Amino acid sequence: MIWLIVKYAVTAGMVVLISEVAKRSDRIGGLLAALPLVTILVLIWMKLEGQTQEKIASHAWYTFWYVIPTLPMFLCFPVIFQRWGFWIALLASCLMTVVIFWGYALVLRRFGLNLM
């Protein structure tokens, strides 16, 4: 139970730290947010919990493929946000990401990579 609390505290602490840094500097906050800190923490947690090498490597492999269709969101969100506000931009960006991911997964399936 203590281990789970430590995991929650460290992971949540990273999110809070990044949001606090972003309040002071858009660039540094964006850089920290862009780093795969959560993925690195997950890989560390998996290793410390005794997951197999194959399981850890598979997690990193699929994370790469799942990140790619999320990238357009970061280009569209600011444009939509300036025109229609935060909540519409967030909703539209999330919906767009789901649609892009779905199409991306269908294309990759033709090449033997099954993401769904």
mmCIF file of C-alpha atoms in Angstrom:
data_model
loop_
_atom_site.group_PDB
_atom_site.id
_atom_site.type_symbol
_atom_site.label_atom_id
_atom_site.label_comp_id
_atom_site.label_asym_id
_atom_site.label_seq_id
_atom_site.Cartn_x
_atom_site.Cartn_y
_atom_site.Cartn_z
ATOM 1 C CA MET A 1 0.000 0.000 0.000
ATOM 2 C CA ILE A 2 2.854 2.402 0.821
ATOM 3 C CA TRP A 3 4.357 1.719 -2.615
ATOM 4 C CA LEU A 4 1.097 2.695 -4.316
ATOM 5 C CA ILE A 5 0.948 5.934 -2.325
ATOM 6 C CA VAL A 6 4.569 6.727 -3.307
ATOM 7 C CA LYS A 7 3.723 6.120 -6.968
ATOM 8 C CA TYR A 8 0.690 8.398 -6.770
ATOM 9 C CA ALA A 9 2.623 11.115 -4.937
ATOM 10 C CA VAL A 10 5.591 11.146 -7.319
ATOM 11 C CA THR A 11 3.432 11.014 -10.454
ATOM 12 C CA ALA A 12 1.024 13.692 -9.219
ATOM 13 C CA GLY A 13 3.966 15.758 -8.033
ATOM 14 C CA MET A 14 5.368 15.798 -11.571
ATOM 15 C CA VAL A 15 2.069 17.093 -12.967
ATOM 16 C CA VAL A 16 1.829 19.784 -10.302
ATOM 17 C CA LEU A 17 5.471 20.783 -10.814
ATOM 18 C CA ILE A 18 5.014 21.114 -14.572
ATOM 19 C CA SER A 19 1.823 23.160 -14.195
ATOM 20 C CA GLU A 20 3.547 25.481 -11.698
ATOM 21 C CA VAL A 21 6.558 25.936 -13.982
ATOM 22 C CA ALA A 22 4.211 26.613 -16.924
ATOM 23 C CA LYS A 23 2.615 29.476 -14.969
ATOM 24 C CA ARG A 24 5.989 31.192 -14.896
ATOM 25 C CA SER A 25 7.404 30.194 -18.283
ATOM 26 C CA ASP A 26 5.424 28.928 -21.269
ATOM 27 C CA ARG A 27 8.571 27.610 -22.921
ATOM 28 C CA ILE A 28 10.026 25.729 -19.978
ATOM 29 C CA GLY A 29 6.586 24.418 -18.996
ATOM 30 C CA GLY A 30 6.021 23.246 -22.572
ATOM 31 C CA LEU A 31 9.441 21.607 -22.676
ATOM 32 C CA LEU A 32 8.815 19.745 -19.433
ATOM 33 C CA ALA A 33 5.340 18.704 -20.589
ATOM 34 C CA ALA A 34 6.773 17.462 -23.885
ATOM 35 C CA LEU A 35 9.321 15.258 -22.177
ATOM 36 C CA PRO A 36 8.086 11.708 -21.757
ATOM 37 C CA LEU A 37 8.235 12.028 -17.960
ATOM 38 C CA VAL A 38 5.123 9.967 -17.285
ATOM 39 C CA THR A 39 6.355 7.225 -19.592
ATOM 40 C CA ILE A 40 9.756 7.262 -17.909
ATOM 41 C CA LEU A 41 8.067 6.973 -14.508
ATOM 42 C CA VAL A 42 5.898 4.104 -15.759
ATOM 43 C CA LEU A 43 8.965 2.287 -17.089
ATOM 44 C CA ILE A 44 10.700 2.784 -13.735
ATOM 45 C CA TRP A 45 7.629 1.597 -11.805
ATOM 46 C CA MET A 46 7.364 -1.468 -14.053
ATOM 47 C CA LYS A 47 11.059 -2.326 -13.547
ATOM 48 C CA LEU A 48 10.897 -1.854 -9.778
ATOM 49 C CA GLU A 49 7.773 -4.025 -9.627
ATOM 50 C CA GLY A 50 9.539 -6.865 -11.420
ATOM 51 C CA GLN A 51 7.870 -6.765 -14.836
ATOM 52 C CA THR A 52 9.639 -8.734 -17.533
ATOM 53 C CA GLN A 53 11.998 -7.144 -20.022
ATOM 54 C CA GLU A 54 9.552 -8.018 -22.802
ATOM 55 C CA LYS A 55 6.645 -6.323 -21.013
ATOM 56 C CA ILE A 56 8.632 -3.124 -20.393
ATOM 57 C CA ALA A 57 9.947 -3.035 -23.967
ATOM 58 C CA SER A 58 6.446 -3.655 -25.328
ATOM 59 C CA HIS A 59 5.085 -0.750 -23.281
ATOM 60 C CA ALA A 60 7.736 1.598 -24.720
ATOM 61 C CA TRP A 61 7.088 0.295 -28.255
ATOM 62 C CA TYR A 62 3.344 0.895 -28.117
ATOM 63 C CA THR A 63 3.775 4.268 -26.406
ATOM 64 C CA PHE A 64 5.730 5.437 -29.454
ATOM 65 C CA TRP A 65 2.956 4.409 -31.821
ATOM 66 C CA TYR A 66 0.237 5.965 -29.639
ATOM 67 C CA VAL A 67 2.013 9.334 -29.357
ATOM 68 C CA ILE A 68 2.131 10.000 -33.103
ATOM 69 C CA PRO A 69 -1.636 10.507 -33.684
ATOM 70 C CA THR A 70 -1.867 12.824 -30.671
ATOM 71 C CA LEU A 71 0.598 15.380 -32.053
ATOM 72 C CA PRO A 72 -1.851 17.259 -34.366
ATOM 73 C CA MET A 73 -3.855 18.198 -31.274
ATOM 74 C CA PHE A 74 -1.049 20.490 -30.138
ATOM 75 C CA LEU A 75 -1.165 22.371 -33.422
ATOM 76 C CA CYS A 76 -4.953 22.686 -33.635
ATOM 77 C CA PHE A 77 -5.726 23.474 -29.993
ATOM 78 C CA PRO A 78 -4.172 26.990 -29.977
ATOM 79 C CA VAL A 79 -5.935 27.959 -33.216
ATOM 80 C CA ILE A 80 -9.344 26.752 -32.035
ATOM 81 C CA PHE A 81 -8.767 28.217 -28.560
ATOM 82 C CA GLN A 82 -8.187 31.705 -29.945
ATOM 83 C CA ARG A 83 -11.382 31.565 -32.007
ATOM 84 C CA TRP A 84 -13.881 29.663 -29.849
ATOM 85 C CA GLY A 85 -12.488 29.436 -26.323
ATOM 86 C CA PHE A 86 -10.920 26.852 -24.091
ATOM 87 C CA TRP A 87 -13.679 24.245 -23.647
ATOM 88 C CA ILE A 88 -14.611 24.086 -27.320
ATOM 89 C CA ALA A 89 -10.930 23.858 -28.245
ATOM 90 C CA LEU A 90 -10.334 21.080 -25.735
ATOM 91 C CA LEU A 91 -13.368 19.097 -26.852
ATOM 92 C CA ALA A 92 -12.627 19.571 -30.556
ATOM 93 C CA SER A 93 -8.976 18.647 -30.066
ATOM 94 C CA CYS A 94 -9.865 15.498 -28.146
ATOM 95 C CA LEU A 95 -12.457 14.439 -30.729
ATOM 96 C CA MET A 96 -9.997 15.147 -33.530
ATOM 97 C CA THR A 97 -7.390 13.008 -31.762
ATOM 98 C CA VAL A 98 -9.826 10.100 -31.456
ATOM 99 C CA VAL A 99 -10.698 10.304 -35.171
ATOM 100 C CA ILE A 100 -7.048 10.581 -36.202
ATOM 101 C CA PHE A 101 -6.098 7.688 -33.932
ATOM 102 C CA TRP A 102 -8.849 5.502 -35.347
ATOM 103 C CA GLY A 103 -7.752 6.174 -38.940
ATOM 104 C CA TYR A 104 -4.094 5.780 -37.994
ATOM 105 C CA ALA A 105 -4.799 2.415 -36.337
ATOM 106 C CA LEU A 106 -6.652 1.214 -39.441
ATOM 107 C CA VAL A 107 -3.729 2.188 -41.680
ATOM 108 C CA LEU A 108 -1.166 0.551 -39.406
ATOM 109 C CA ARG A 109 -3.225 -2.614 -39.204
ATOM 110 C CA ARG A 110 -2.613 -3.058 -42.943
ATOM 111 C CA PHE A 111 1.109 -3.140 -42.143
ATOM 112 C CA GLY A 112 0.711 -5.730 -39.390
ATOM 113 C CA LEU A 113 0.717 -3.385 -36.380
ATOM 114 C CA ASN A 114 -2.469 -3.811 -34.355
ATOM 115 C CA LEU A 115 -3.045 -0.888 -31.969
ATOM 116 C CA MET A 116 -6.642 -1.695 -31.044
#
